Amino acid sequence: LASVEEPSVAGRSGLKPAPAAASAPGLQPNPALANGGLPQDASGDAALLGWYLAVVRGSSGVEDLPERVEVIALQLGIRPNERYCSFEARVCLHDPESGCCEADAGIFSVGRLGGSWRLRGGDEPDIFCRLEARPGELTVTHGPIHRSVPLSALASCPWSPEERVPRQAVEAHWRRWGVDEVT
Protein backbone atom coordinates (compact mmCIF):
# COMPACT_ATOMS: atom_id res chain seq x y z
CA LEU A 1 0.00 0.00 0.00
CA ALA A 2 1.60 3.17 -1.21
CA SER A 3 0.53 5.37 1.71
CA VAL A 4 2.54 3.44 4.31
CA GLU A 5 6.32 3.26 4.06
CA GLU A 6 8.36 0.21 4.90
CA PRO A 7 10.27 0.60 8.16
CA SER A 8 13.97 -0.20 8.16
CA VAL A 9 16.97 0.14 10.42
CA ALA A 10 19.40 2.00 8.17
CA GLY A 11 22.01 3.76 10.24
CA ARG A 12 20.84 2.52 13.64
CA SER A 13 22.61 0.08 15.89
CA GLY A 14 20.68 -2.32 18.07
CA LEU A 15 17.47 -2.04 16.08
CA LYS A 16 15.96 -5.09 14.44
CA PRO A 17 15.65 -4.86 10.67
CA ALA A 18 12.16 -5.27 9.30
CA PRO A 19 11.92 -7.41 6.16
CA ALA A 20 11.13 -5.67 2.90
CA ALA A 21 8.17 -7.97 2.18
CA ALA A 22 4.71 -6.47 1.89
CA SER A 23 2.77 -6.37 5.14
CA ALA A 24 -0.24 -8.26 3.81
CA PRO A 25 0.34 -10.13 0.57
CA GLY A 26 -2.79 -10.19 -1.59
CA LEU A 27 -4.92 -7.98 0.67
CA GLN A 28 -6.30 -4.57 -0.34
CA PRO A 29 -8.24 -1.89 1.60
CA ASN A 30 -11.98 -2.40 2.13
CA PRO A 31 -13.67 -0.80 -0.91
CA ALA A 32 -16.68 0.18 1.24
CA LEU A 33 -14.40 2.65 3.06
CA ALA A 34 -12.85 4.12 -0.10
CA ASN A 35 -14.02 7.64 0.76
CA GLY A 36 -12.19 7.46 4.12
CA GLY A 37 -15.41 7.78 6.10
CA LEU A 38 -18.59 5.89 6.76
CA PRO A 39 -19.69 3.16 4.33
CA GLN A 40 -21.78 4.75 1.60
CA ASP A 41 -23.74 1.73 0.44
CA ALA A 42 -26.99 0.25 1.76
CA SER A 43 -25.20 -2.65 3.50
CA GLY A 44 -24.29 -0.43 6.49
CA ASP A 45 -22.32 -2.21 9.21
CA ALA A 46 -22.16 -5.41 7.14
CA ALA A 47 -19.76 -3.62 4.79
CA LEU A 48 -17.30 -3.29 7.68
CA LEU A 49 -17.01 -7.01 8.49
CA GLY A 50 -13.69 -8.79 8.15
CA TRP A 51 -10.07 -8.52 9.28
CA TYR A 52 -8.14 -5.23 9.23
CA LEU A 53 -4.36 -4.95 9.56
CA ALA A 54 -4.16 -1.34 10.63
CA VAL A 55 -1.52 1.09 11.84
CA VAL A 56 -2.29 4.02 14.16
CA ARG A 57 0.45 6.60 14.69
CA GLY A 58 1.03 8.94 17.60
CA SER A 59 3.84 10.84 19.29
CA SER A 60 6.29 8.78 21.35
CA GLY A 61 8.18 11.49 23.23
CA VAL A 62 11.43 9.73 22.27
CA GLU A 63 13.80 11.98 20.32
CA ASP A 64 15.38 9.40 17.99
CA LEU A 65 12.13 7.49 17.40
CA PRO A 66 9.42 10.17 17.52
CA GLU A 67 6.42 8.01 16.50
CA ARG A 68 4.66 5.40 18.59
CA VAL A 69 2.98 3.06 16.09
CA GLU A 70 0.18 0.73 17.15
CA VAL A 71 0.27 -2.25 14.81
CA ILE A 72 -3.27 -3.68 14.97
CA ALA A 73 -5.04 -6.85 13.89
CA LEU A 74 -8.79 -6.25 14.22
CA GLN A 75 -11.67 -8.52 13.27
CA LEU A 76 -15.22 -7.22 13.08
CA GLY A 77 -18.10 -9.66 12.87
CA ILE A 78 -21.84 -9.92 13.42
CA ARG A 79 -23.82 -12.81 14.92
CA PRO A 80 -27.54 -12.69 15.61
CA ASN A 81 -28.03 -9.89 18.16
CA GLU A 82 -24.28 -9.37 18.63
CA ARG A 83 -21.42 -7.44 17.06
CA TYR A 84 -18.23 -9.25 18.01
CA CYS A 85 -14.59 -8.36 17.54
CA SER A 86 -11.09 -9.66 18.07
CA PHE A 87 -8.40 -7.07 18.78
CA GLU A 88 -4.64 -7.29 19.17
CA ALA A 89 -2.20 -4.37 19.17
CA ARG A 90 1.57 -4.51 19.28
CA VAL A 91 3.46 -1.26 19.60
CA CYS A 92 6.76 -0.05 18.17
CA LEU A 93 8.74 3.17 18.14
CA HIS A 94 9.45 4.51 14.66
CA ASP A 95 11.46 7.24 12.97
CA PRO A 96 9.52 8.23 9.83
CA GLU A 97 12.56 9.97 8.31
CA SER A 98 14.94 7.00 8.46
CA GLY A 99 12.36 4.20 8.69
CA CYS A 100 14.05 2.78 11.81
CA CYS A 101 11.82 1.00 14.27
CA GLU A 102 12.01 -1.09 17.43
CA ALA A 103 9.41 -2.83 19.57
CA ASP A 104 8.13 -0.64 22.40
CA ALA A 105 7.62 -1.73 26.00
CA GLY A 106 5.10 -4.54 26.34
CA ILE A 107 2.84 -2.48 28.59
CA PHE A 108 1.65 -0.54 25.54
CA SER A 109 0.56 -3.69 23.71
CA VAL A 110 -2.80 -5.44 24.01
CA GLY A 111 -2.77 -9.22 23.65
CA ARG A 112 -5.52 -10.76 21.55
CA LEU A 113 -8.85 -10.12 23.25
CA GLY A 114 -12.43 -10.58 22.15
CA GLY A 115 -15.36 -8.31 22.76
CA SER A 116 -18.01 -6.21 21.11
CA TRP A 117 -17.86 -3.22 18.78
CA ARG A 118 -19.88 -0.32 17.49
CA LEU A 119 -19.44 2.31 14.83
CA ARG A 120 -19.31 5.86 16.14
CA GLY A 121 -19.96 8.69 13.70
CA GLY A 122 -19.06 12.34 14.04
CA ASP A 123 -16.23 14.44 12.61
CA GLU A 124 -13.78 11.55 12.92
CA PRO A 125 -15.76 8.28 12.81
CA ASP A 126 -14.23 5.29 14.56
CA ILE A 127 -14.81 1.72 15.63
CA PHE A 128 -15.20 1.52 19.40
CA CYS A 129 -14.29 -1.86 20.94
CA ARG A 130 -15.15 -3.11 24.41
CA LEU A 131 -12.68 -5.93 25.07
CA GLU A 132 -12.45 -8.40 27.90
CA ALA A 133 -10.66 -11.66 28.57
CA ARG A 134 -12.84 -14.74 28.78
CA PRO A 135 -13.07 -16.54 32.12
CA GLY A 136 -9.88 -18.51 32.71
CA GLU A 137 -7.73 -16.46 30.30
CA LEU A 138 -4.61 -14.91 31.78
CA THR A 139 -4.26 -11.19 31.03
CA VAL A 140 -2.35 -8.23 32.42
CA THR A 141 -5.53 -6.26 32.98
CA HIS A 142 -8.66 -6.94 34.99
CA GLY A 143 -12.04 -5.90 33.66
CA PRO A 144 -12.91 -4.44 30.29
CA ILE A 145 -10.56 -2.48 28.04
CA HIS A 146 -11.95 0.16 25.69
CA ARG A 147 -10.14 0.89 22.43
CA SER A 148 -11.12 2.89 19.39
CA VAL A 149 -9.65 2.74 15.90
CA PRO A 150 -10.26 5.66 13.52
CA LEU A 151 -12.17 4.66 10.39
CA SER A 152 -9.56 6.60 8.42
CA ALA A 153 -6.92 4.07 9.59
CA LEU A 154 -9.13 1.17 8.52
CA ALA A 155 -9.89 2.78 5.15
CA SER A 156 -6.25 2.63 4.05
CA CYS A 157 -5.11 -0.66 5.55
CA PRO A 158 -5.08 -4.24 4.22
CA TRP A 159 -8.44 -5.99 4.72
CA SER A 160 -9.78 -9.51 4.37
CA PRO A 161 -13.55 -10.12 4.17
CA GLU A 162 -13.08 -13.67 5.48
CA GLU A 163 -14.26 -14.68 8.94
CA ARG A 164 -11.19 -16.81 9.61
CA VAL A 165 -7.95 -15.09 10.52
CA PRO A 166 -5.63 -14.46 7.53
CA ARG A 167 -2.76 -15.93 9.55
CA GLN A 168 0.05 -15.41 7.01
CA ALA A 169 -0.97 -11.80 6.42
CA VAL A 170 -1.17 -11.09 10.17
CA GLU A 171 2.28 -12.61 10.74
CA ALA A 172 3.69 -10.53 7.87
CA HIS A 173 2.03 -7.42 9.38
CA TRP A 174 3.83 -8.02 12.71
CA ARG A 175 7.16 -8.72 10.98
CA ARG A 176 6.91 -5.60 8.86
CA TRP A 177 6.99 -3.40 11.95
CA GLY A 178 9.43 -5.55 13.98
CA VAL A 179 6.85 -6.68 16.54
CA ASP A 180 6.64 -10.33 15.48
CA GLU A 181 8.43 -11.52 18.62
CA VAL A 182 6.25 -9.53 21.03
CA THR A 183 4.02 -11.71 23.16
PDB file of N, CA, C and O in Angstrom, residues 54-58 68-76 85-92 104-120 125-132 141 143-151 154 174:
ATOM      1  N   ALA A  54      -4.263  -2.795  10.588  1.00  0.00           N
ATOM      2  CA  ALA A  54      -4.155  -1.336  10.635  1.00  0.00           C
ATOM      3  C   ALA A  54      -2.906  -0.869  11.370  1.00  0.00           C
ATOM      4  O   ALA A  54      -2.270  -1.620  12.114  1.00  0.00           O
ATOM      5  N   VAL A  55      -2.605   0.404  11.167  1.00  0.00           N
ATOM      6  CA  VAL A  55      -1.519   1.092  11.844  1.00  0.00           C
ATOM      7  C   VAL A  55      -2.062   2.439  12.313  1.00  0.00           C
ATOM      8  O   VAL A  55      -2.661   3.172  11.533  1.00  0.00           O
ATOM      9  N   VAL A  56      -1.886   2.732  13.602  1.00  0.00           N
ATOM     10  CA  VAL A  56      -2.290   4.025  14.155  1.00  0.00           C
ATOM     11  C   VAL A  56      -1.047   4.675  14.749  1.00  0.00           C
ATOM     12  O   VAL A  56      -0.362   4.083  15.574  1.00  0.00           O
ATOM     13  N   ARG A  57      -0.777   5.887  14.294  1.00  0.00           N
ATOM     14  CA  ARG A  57       0.446   6.596  14.692  1.00  0.00           C
ATOM     15  C   ARG A  57       0.147   7.685  15.716  1.00  0.00           C
ATOM     16  O   ARG A  57      -0.878   8.341  15.649  1.00  0.00           O
ATOM     17  N   GLY A  58       1.108   7.865  16.619  1.00  0.00           N
ATOM     18  CA  GLY A  58       1.033   8.937  17.603  1.00  0.00           C
ATOM     19  C   GLY A  58       2.443   9.356  17.986  1.00  0.00           C
ATOM     20  O   GLY A  58       3.426   8.777  17.525  1.00  0.00           O
ATOM     21  N   ARG A  68       5.106   6.653  17.993  1.00  0.00           N
ATOM     22  CA  ARG A  68       4.662   5.395  18.590  1.00  0.00           C
ATOM     23  C   ARG A  68       3.617   4.854  17.619  1.00  0.00           C
ATOM     24  O   ARG A  68       2.635   5.525  17.320  1.00  0.00           O
ATOM     25  N   VAL A  69       3.856   3.659  17.099  1.00  0.00           N
ATOM     26  CA  VAL A  69       2.976   3.064  16.094  1.00  0.00           C
ATOM     27  C   VAL A  69       2.294   1.849  16.697  1.00  0.00           C
ATOM     28  O   VAL A  69       2.955   0.912  17.142  1.00  0.00           O
ATOM     29  N   GLU A  70       0.957   1.898  16.743  1.00  0.00           N
ATOM     30  CA  GLU A  70       0.177   0.733  17.146  1.00  0.00           C
ATOM     31  C   GLU A  70      -0.059  -0.106  15.902  1.00  0.00           C
ATOM     32  O   GLU A  70      -0.654   0.368  14.933  1.00  0.00           O
ATOM     33  N   VAL A  71       0.417  -1.328  15.919  1.00  0.00           N
ATOM     34  CA  VAL A  71       0.266  -2.254  14.813  1.00  0.00           C
ATOM     35  C   VAL A  71      -0.878  -3.188  15.215  1.00  0.00           C
ATOM     36  O   VAL A  71      -0.748  -3.948  16.169  1.00  0.00           O
ATOM     37  N   ILE A  72      -2.003  -3.087  14.512  1.00  0.00           N
ATOM     38  CA  ILE A  72      -3.267  -3.676  14.974  1.00  0.00           C
ATOM     39  C   ILE A  72      -3.768  -4.752  14.025  1.00  0.00           C
ATOM     40  O   ILE A  72      -3.742  -4.579  12.811  1.00  0.00           O
ATOM     41  N   ALA A  73      -4.256  -5.842  14.616  1.00  0.00           N
ATOM     42  CA  ALA A  73      -5.040  -6.849  13.886  1.00  0.00           C
ATOM     43  C   ALA A  73      -6.434  -6.815  14.513  1.00  0.00           C
ATOM     44  O   ALA A  73      -6.594  -7.102  15.698  1.00  0.00           O
ATOM     45  N   LEU A  74      -7.432  -6.433  13.722  1.00  0.00           N
ATOM     46  CA  LEU A  74      -8.792  -6.247  14.217  1.00  0.00           C
ATOM     47  C   LEU A  74      -9.771  -7.012  13.344  1.00  0.00           C
ATOM     48  O   LEU A  74      -9.778  -6.855  12.122  1.00  0.00           O
ATOM     49  N   GLN A  75     -10.590  -7.836  13.979  1.00  0.00           N
ATOM     50  CA  GLN A  75     -11.668  -8.523  13.275  1.00  0.00           C
ATOM     51  C   GLN A  75     -12.993  -7.951  13.744  1.00  0.00           C
ATOM     52  O   GLN A  75     -13.224  -7.790  14.941  1.00  0.00           O
ATOM     53  N   LEU A  76     -13.863  -7.650  12.783  1.00  0.00           N
ATOM     54  CA  LEU A  76     -15.223  -7.217  13.077  1.00  0.00           C
ATOM     55  C   LEU A  76     -16.180  -8.252  12.512  1.00  0.00           C
ATOM     56  O   LEU A  76     -16.038  -8.665  11.354  1.00  0.00           O
ATOM     57  N   CYS A  85     -15.875  -8.747  18.106  1.00  0.00           N
ATOM     58  CA  CYS A  85     -14.588  -8.356  17.542  1.00  0.00           C
ATOM     59  C   CYS A  85     -13.470  -9.137  18.212  1.00  0.00           C
ATOM     60  O   CYS A  85     -13.632  -9.694  19.303  1.00  0.00           O
ATOM     61  N   SER A  86     -12.342  -9.166  17.532  1.00  0.00           N
ATOM     62  CA  SER A  86     -11.086  -9.664  18.068  1.00  0.00           C
ATOM     63  C   SER A  86     -10.085  -8.539  17.829  1.00  0.00           C
ATOM     64  O   SER A  86     -10.030  -7.981  16.736  1.00  0.00           O
ATOM     65  N   PHE A  87      -9.311  -8.212  18.848  1.00  0.00           N
ATOM     66  CA  PHE A  87      -8.399  -7.066  18.781  1.00  0.00           C
ATOM     67  C   PHE A  87      -7.057  -7.468  19.360  1.00  0.00           C
ATOM     68  O   PHE A  87      -6.991  -8.061  20.437  1.00  0.00           O
ATOM     69  N   GLU A  88      -5.995  -7.145  18.647  1.00  0.00           N
ATOM     70  CA  GLU A  88      -4.637  -7.291  19.166  1.00  0.00           C
ATOM     71  C   GLU A  88      -3.820  -6.116  18.664  1.00  0.00           C
ATOM     72  O   GLU A  88      -3.904  -5.759  17.487  1.00  0.00           O
ATOM     73  N   ALA A  89      -3.067  -5.495  19.551  1.00  0.00           N
ATOM     74  CA  ALA A  89      -2.205  -4.373  19.173  1.00  0.00           C
ATOM     75  C   ALA A  89      -0.814  -4.598  19.744  1.00  0.00           C
ATOM     76  O   ALA A  89      -0.662  -4.901  20.927  1.00  0.00           O
ATOM     77  N   ARG A  90       0.171  -4.473  18.887  1.00  0.00           N
ATOM     78  CA  ARG A  90       1.572  -4.508  19.285  1.00  0.00           C
ATOM     79  C   ARG A  90       2.146  -3.147  18.924  1.00  0.00           C
ATOM     80  O   ARG A  90       1.779  -2.571  17.907  1.00  0.00           O
ATOM     81  N   VAL A  91       3.030  -2.642  19.746  1.00  0.00           N
ATOM     82  CA  VAL A  91       3.465  -1.260  19.595  1.00  0.00           C
ATOM     83  C   VAL A  91       4.973  -1.188  19.348  1.00  0.00           C
ATOM     84  O   VAL A  91       5.754  -1.904  19.973  1.00  0.00           O
ATOM     85  N   CYS A  92       5.339  -0.293  18.429  1.00  0.00           N
ATOM     86  CA  CYS A  92       6.756  -0.048  18.169  1.00  0.00           C
ATOM     87  C   CYS A  92       7.009   1.448  18.147  1.00  0.00           C
ATOM     88  O   CYS A  92       6.088   2.255  18.024  1.00  0.00           O
ATOM     89  N   ASP A 104       8.268  -1.460  21.199  1.00  0.00           N
ATOM     90  CA  ASP A 104       8.134  -0.642  22.402  1.00  0.00           C
ATOM     91  C   ASP A 104       7.905  -1.556  23.602  1.00  0.00           C
ATOM     92  O   ASP A 104       7.723  -2.776  23.458  1.00  0.00           O
ATOM     93  N   ALA A 105       7.853  -0.974  24.777  1.00  0.00           N
ATOM     94  CA  ALA A 105       7.615  -1.728  26.004  1.00  0.00           C
ATOM     95  C   ALA A 105       6.280  -2.469  25.914  1.00  0.00           C
ATOM     96  O   ALA A 105       5.292  -1.943  25.392  1.00  0.00           O
ATOM     97  N   GLY A 106       6.273  -3.682  26.415  1.00  0.00           N
ATOM     98  CA  GLY A 106       5.096  -4.541  26.344  1.00  0.00           C
ATOM     99  C   GLY A 106       3.854  -3.962  26.982  1.00  0.00           C
ATOM    100  O   GLY A 106       2.741  -4.335  26.611  1.00  0.00           O
ATOM    101  N   ILE A 107       4.010  -3.052  27.912  1.00  0.00           N
ATOM    102  CA  ILE A 107       2.844  -2.482  28.591  1.00  0.00           C
ATOM    103  C   ILE A 107       1.924  -1.723  27.636  1.00  0.00           C
ATOM    104  O   ILE A 107       0.742  -1.557  27.890  1.00  0.00           O
ATOM    105  N   PHE A 108       2.453  -1.281  26.505  1.00  0.00           N
ATOM    106  CA  PHE A 108       1.650  -0.543  25.536  1.00  0.00           C
ATOM    107  C   PHE A 108       0.870  -1.468  24.601  1.00  0.00           C
ATOM    108  O   PHE A 108      -0.010  -1.022  23.880  1.00  0.00           O
ATOM    109  N   SER A 109       1.229  -2.735  24.592  1.00  0.00           N
ATOM    110  CA  SER A 109       0.561  -3.694  23.715  1.00  0.00           C
ATOM    111  C   SER A 109      -0.692  -4.256  24.372  1.00  0.00           C
ATOM    112  O   SER A 109      -0.833  -4.242  25.589  1.00  0.00           O
ATOM    113  N   VAL A 110      -1.586  -4.764  23.541  1.00  0.00           N
ATOM    114  CA  VAL A 110      -2.803  -5.438  24.011  1.00  0.00           C
ATOM    115  C   VAL A 110      -2.810  -6.811  23.357  1.00  0.00           C
ATOM    116  O   VAL A 110      -2.890  -6.919  22.136  1.00  0.00           O
ATOM    117  N   GLY A 111      -2.685  -7.866  24.176  1.00  0.00           N
ATOM    118  CA  GLY A 111      -2.766  -9.222  23.648  1.00  0.00           C
ATOM    119  C   GLY A 111      -4.140  -9.461  23.045  1.00  0.00           C
ATOM    120  O   GLY A 111      -5.090  -8.711  23.298  1.00  0.00           O
ATOM    121  N   ARG A 112      -4.256 -10.495  22.246  1.00  0.00           N
ATOM    122  CA  ARG A 112      -5.518 -10.757  21.551  1.00  0.00           C
ATOM    123  C   ARG A 112      -6.660 -10.948  22.546  1.00  0.00           C
ATOM    124  O   ARG A 112      -6.624 -11.822  23.409  1.00  0.00           O
ATOM    125  N   LEU A 113      -7.654 -10.085  22.407  1.00  0.00           N
ATOM    126  CA  LEU A 113      -8.848 -10.118  23.246  1.00  0.00           C
ATOM    127  C   LEU A 113     -10.087 -10.057  22.364  1.00  0.00           C
ATOM    128  O   LEU A 113     -10.071  -9.447  21.299  1.00  0.00           O
ATOM    129  N   GLY A 114     -11.143 -10.659  22.839  1.00  0.00           N
ATOM    130  CA  GLY A 114     -12.427 -10.583  22.151  1.00  0.00           C
ATOM    131  C   GLY A 114     -13.332  -9.590  22.843  1.00  0.00           C
ATOM    132  O   GLY A 114     -13.072  -9.148  23.961  1.00  0.00           O
ATOM    133  N   GLY A 115     -14.406  -9.233  22.163  1.00  0.00           N
ATOM    134  CA  GLY A 115     -15.362  -8.312  22.759  1.00  0.00           C
ATOM    135  C   GLY A 115     -16.429  -7.922  21.764  1.00  0.00           C
ATOM    136  O   GLY A 115     -16.745  -8.662  20.834  1.00  0.00           O
ATOM    137  N   SER A 116     -16.958  -6.739  21.972  1.00  0.00           N
ATOM    138  CA  SER A 116     -18.012  -6.209  21.107  1.00  0.00           C
ATOM    139  C   SER A 116     -17.557  -4.882  20.507  1.00  0.00           C
ATOM    140  O   SER A 116     -16.610  -4.275  20.995  1.00  0.00           O
ATOM    141  N   TRP A 117     -18.244  -4.451  19.459  1.00  0.00           N
ATOM    142  CA  TRP A 117     -17.860  -3.215  18.783  1.00  0.00           C
ATOM    143  C   TRP A 117     -19.087  -2.438  18.351  1.00  0.00           C
ATOM    144  O   TRP A 117     -20.180  -2.988  18.234  1.00  0.00           O
ATOM    145  N   ARG A 118     -18.844  -1.157  18.108  1.00  0.00           N
ATOM    146  CA  ARG A 118     -19.879  -0.318  17.490  1.00  0.00           C
ATOM    147  C   ARG A 118     -19.205   0.779  16.691  1.00  0.00           C
ATOM    148  O   ARG A 118     -18.076   1.181  16.975  1.00  0.00           O
ATOM    149  N   LEU A 119     -19.915   1.220  15.675  1.00  0.00           N
ATOM    150  CA  LEU A 119     -19.445   2.306  14.826  1.00  0.00           C
ATOM    151  C   LEU A 119     -19.900   3.620  15.447  1.00  0.00           C
ATOM    152  O   LEU A 119     -21.084   3.781  15.772  1.00  0.00           O
ATOM    153  N   ARG A 120     -18.961   4.525  15.639  1.00  0.00           N
ATOM    154  CA  ARG A 120     -19.306   5.857  16.144  1.00  0.00           C
ATOM    155  C   ARG A 120     -19.060   6.856  15.025  1.00  0.00           C
ATOM    156  O   ARG A 120     -17.980   6.882  14.429  1.00  0.00           O
ATOM    157  N   PRO A 125     -15.125   9.552  12.448  1.00  0.00           N
ATOM    158  CA  PRO A 125     -15.762   8.281  12.813  1.00  0.00           C
ATOM    159  C   PRO A 125     -14.723   7.230  13.216  1.00  0.00           C
ATOM    160  O   PRO A 125     -13.584   7.241  12.733  1.00  0.00           O
ATOM    161  N   ASP A 126     -15.126   6.350  14.129  1.00  0.00           N
ATOM    162  CA  ASP A 126     -14.226   5.291  14.555  1.00  0.00           C
ATOM    163  C   ASP A 126     -15.014   4.035  14.905  1.00  0.00           C
ATOM    164  O   ASP A 126     -16.234   4.040  14.972  1.00  0.00           O
ATOM    165  N   ILE A 127     -14.261   2.962  15.111  1.00  0.00           N
ATOM    166  CA  ILE A 127     -14.807   1.715  15.629  1.00  0.00           C
ATOM    167  C   ILE A 127     -14.424   1.677  17.098  1.00  0.00           C
ATOM    168  O   ILE A 127     -13.237   1.763  17.446  1.00  0.00           O
ATOM    169  N   PHE A 128     -15.419   1.580  17.956  1.00  0.00           N
ATOM    170  CA  PHE A 128     -15.202   1.519  19.396  1.00  0.00           C
ATOM    171  C   PHE A 128     -15.339   0.058  19.831  1.00  0.00           C
ATOM    172  O   PHE A 128     -16.346  -0.580  19.541  1.00  0.00           O
ATOM    173  N   CYS A 129     -14.308  -0.460  20.492  1.00  0.00           N
ATOM    174  CA  CYS A 129     -14.291  -1.859  20.936  1.00  0.00           C
ATOM    175  C   CYS A 129     -14.300  -1.919  22.459  1.00  0.00           C
ATOM    176  O   CYS A 129     -13.548  -1.207  23.121  1.00  0.00           O
ATOM    177  N   ARG A 130     -15.159  -2.778  22.978  1.00  0.00           N
ATOM    178  CA  ARG A 130     -15.151  -3.107  24.408  1.00  0.00           C
ATOM    179  C   ARG A 130     -14.603  -4.518  24.497  1.00  0.00           C
ATOM    180  O   ARG A 130     -15.234  -5.465  24.041  1.00  0.00           O
ATOM    181  N   LEU A 131     -13.412  -4.662  25.062  1.00  0.00           N
ATOM    182  CA  LEU A 131     -12.682  -5.926  25.070  1.00  0.00           C
ATOM    183  C   LEU A 131     -12.572  -6.465  26.477  1.00  0.00           C
ATOM    184  O   LEU A 131     -12.442  -5.706  27.436  1.00  0.00           O
ATOM    185  N   GLU A 132     -12.591  -7.785  26.588  1.00  0.00           N
ATOM    186  CA  GLU A 132     -12.453  -8.400  27.898  1.00  0.00           C
ATOM    187  C   GLU A 132     -11.993  -9.840  27.717  1.00  0.00           C
ATOM    188  O   GLU A 132     -12.432 -10.526  26.792  1.00  0.00           O
ATOM    189  N   THR A 141      -4.509  -7.156  32.452  1.00  0.00           N
ATOM    190  CA  THR A 141      -5.527  -6.261  32.985  1.00  0.00           C
ATOM    191  C   THR A 141      -6.707  -7.040  33.569  1.00  0.00           C
ATOM    192  O   THR A 141      -6.930  -8.195  33.224  1.00  0.00           O
ATOM    193  N   GLY A 143     -10.895  -6.667  34.121  1.00  0.00           N
ATOM    194  CA  GLY A 143     -12.039  -5.898  33.664  1.00  0.00           C
ATOM    195  C   GLY A 143     -11.920  -5.531  32.202  1.00  0.00           C
ATOM    196  O   GLY A 143     -10.963  -5.891  31.517  1.00  0.00           O
ATOM    197  N   PRO A 144     -12.889  -4.776  31.718  1.00  0.00           N
ATOM    198  CA  PRO A 144     -12.912  -4.437  30.290  1.00  0.00           C
ATOM    199  C   PRO A 144     -11.868  -3.394  29.910  1.00  0.00           C
ATOM    200  O   PRO A 144     -11.443  -2.585  30.723  1.00  0.00           O
ATOM    201  N   ILE A 145     -11.456  -3.461  28.651  1.00  0.00           N
ATOM    202  CA  ILE A 145     -10.560  -2.480  28.041  1.00  0.00           C
ATOM    203  C   ILE A 145     -11.339  -1.845  26.899  1.00  0.00           C
ATOM    204  O   ILE A 145     -12.007  -2.550  26.140  1.00  0.00           O
ATOM    205  N   HIS A 146     -11.271  -0.540  26.779  1.00  0.00           N
ATOM    206  CA  HIS A 146     -11.949   0.158  25.692  1.00  0.00           C
ATOM    207  C   HIS A 146     -10.902   0.706  24.734  1.00  0.00           C
ATOM    208  O   HIS A 146      -9.968   1.383  25.159  1.00  0.00           O
ATOM    209  N   ARG A 147     -11.063   0.395  23.457  1.00  0.00           N
ATOM    210  CA  ARG A 147     -10.145   0.888  22.435  1.00  0.00           C
ATOM    211  C   ARG A 147     -10.962   1.390  21.257  1.00  0.00           C
ATOM    212  O   ARG A 147     -12.005   0.829  20.932  1.00  0.00           O
ATOM    213  N   SER A 148     -10.470   2.425  20.614  1.00  0.00           N
ATOM    214  CA  SER A 148     -11.118   2.895  19.393  1.00  0.00           C
ATOM    215  C   SER A 148     -10.070   2.989  18.290  1.00  0.00           C
ATOM    216  O   SER A 148      -8.903   3.291  18.546  1.00  0.00           O
ATOM    217  N   VAL A 149     -10.515   2.695  17.076  1.00  0.00           N
ATOM    218  CA  VAL A 149      -9.649   2.745  15.905  1.00  0.00           C
ATOM    219  C   VAL A 149     -10.314   3.660  14.893  1.00  0.00           C
ATOM    220  O   VAL A 149     -11.465   3.414  14.500  1.00  0.00           O
ATOM    221  N   PRO A 150      -9.651   4.737  14.481  1.00  0.00           N
ATOM    222  CA  PRO A 150     -10.262   5.660  13.516  1.00  0.00           C
ATOM    223  C   PRO A 150     -10.610   4.936  12.206  1.00  0.00           C
ATOM    224  O   PRO A 150      -9.833   4.119  11.715  1.00  0.00           O
ATOM    225  N   LEU A 151     -11.770   5.245  11.665  1.00  0.00           N
ATOM    226  CA  LEU A 151     -12.174   4.660  10.393  1.00  0.00           C
ATOM    227  C   LEU A 151     -11.186   5.036   9.296  1.00  0.00           C
ATOM    228  O   LEU A 151     -10.964   4.254   8.372  1.00  0.00           O
ATOM    229  N   LEU A 154      -8.617   2.398   9.126  1.00  0.00           N
ATOM    230  CA  LEU A 154      -9.135   1.171   8.523  1.00  0.00           C
ATOM    231  C   LEU A 154      -9.321   1.324   7.021  1.00  0.00           C
ATOM    232  O   LEU A 154      -9.187   0.360   6.273  1.00  0.00           O
ATOM    233  N   TRP A 174       2.985  -8.164  11.513  1.00  0.00           N
ATOM    234  CA  TRP A 174       3.827  -8.017  12.715  1.00  0.00           C
ATOM    235  C   TRP A 174       5.295  -7.884  12.315  1.00  0.00           C
ATOM    236  O   TRP A 174       6.014  -7.039  12.834  1.00  0.00           O
TER     237      TRP A 174
END
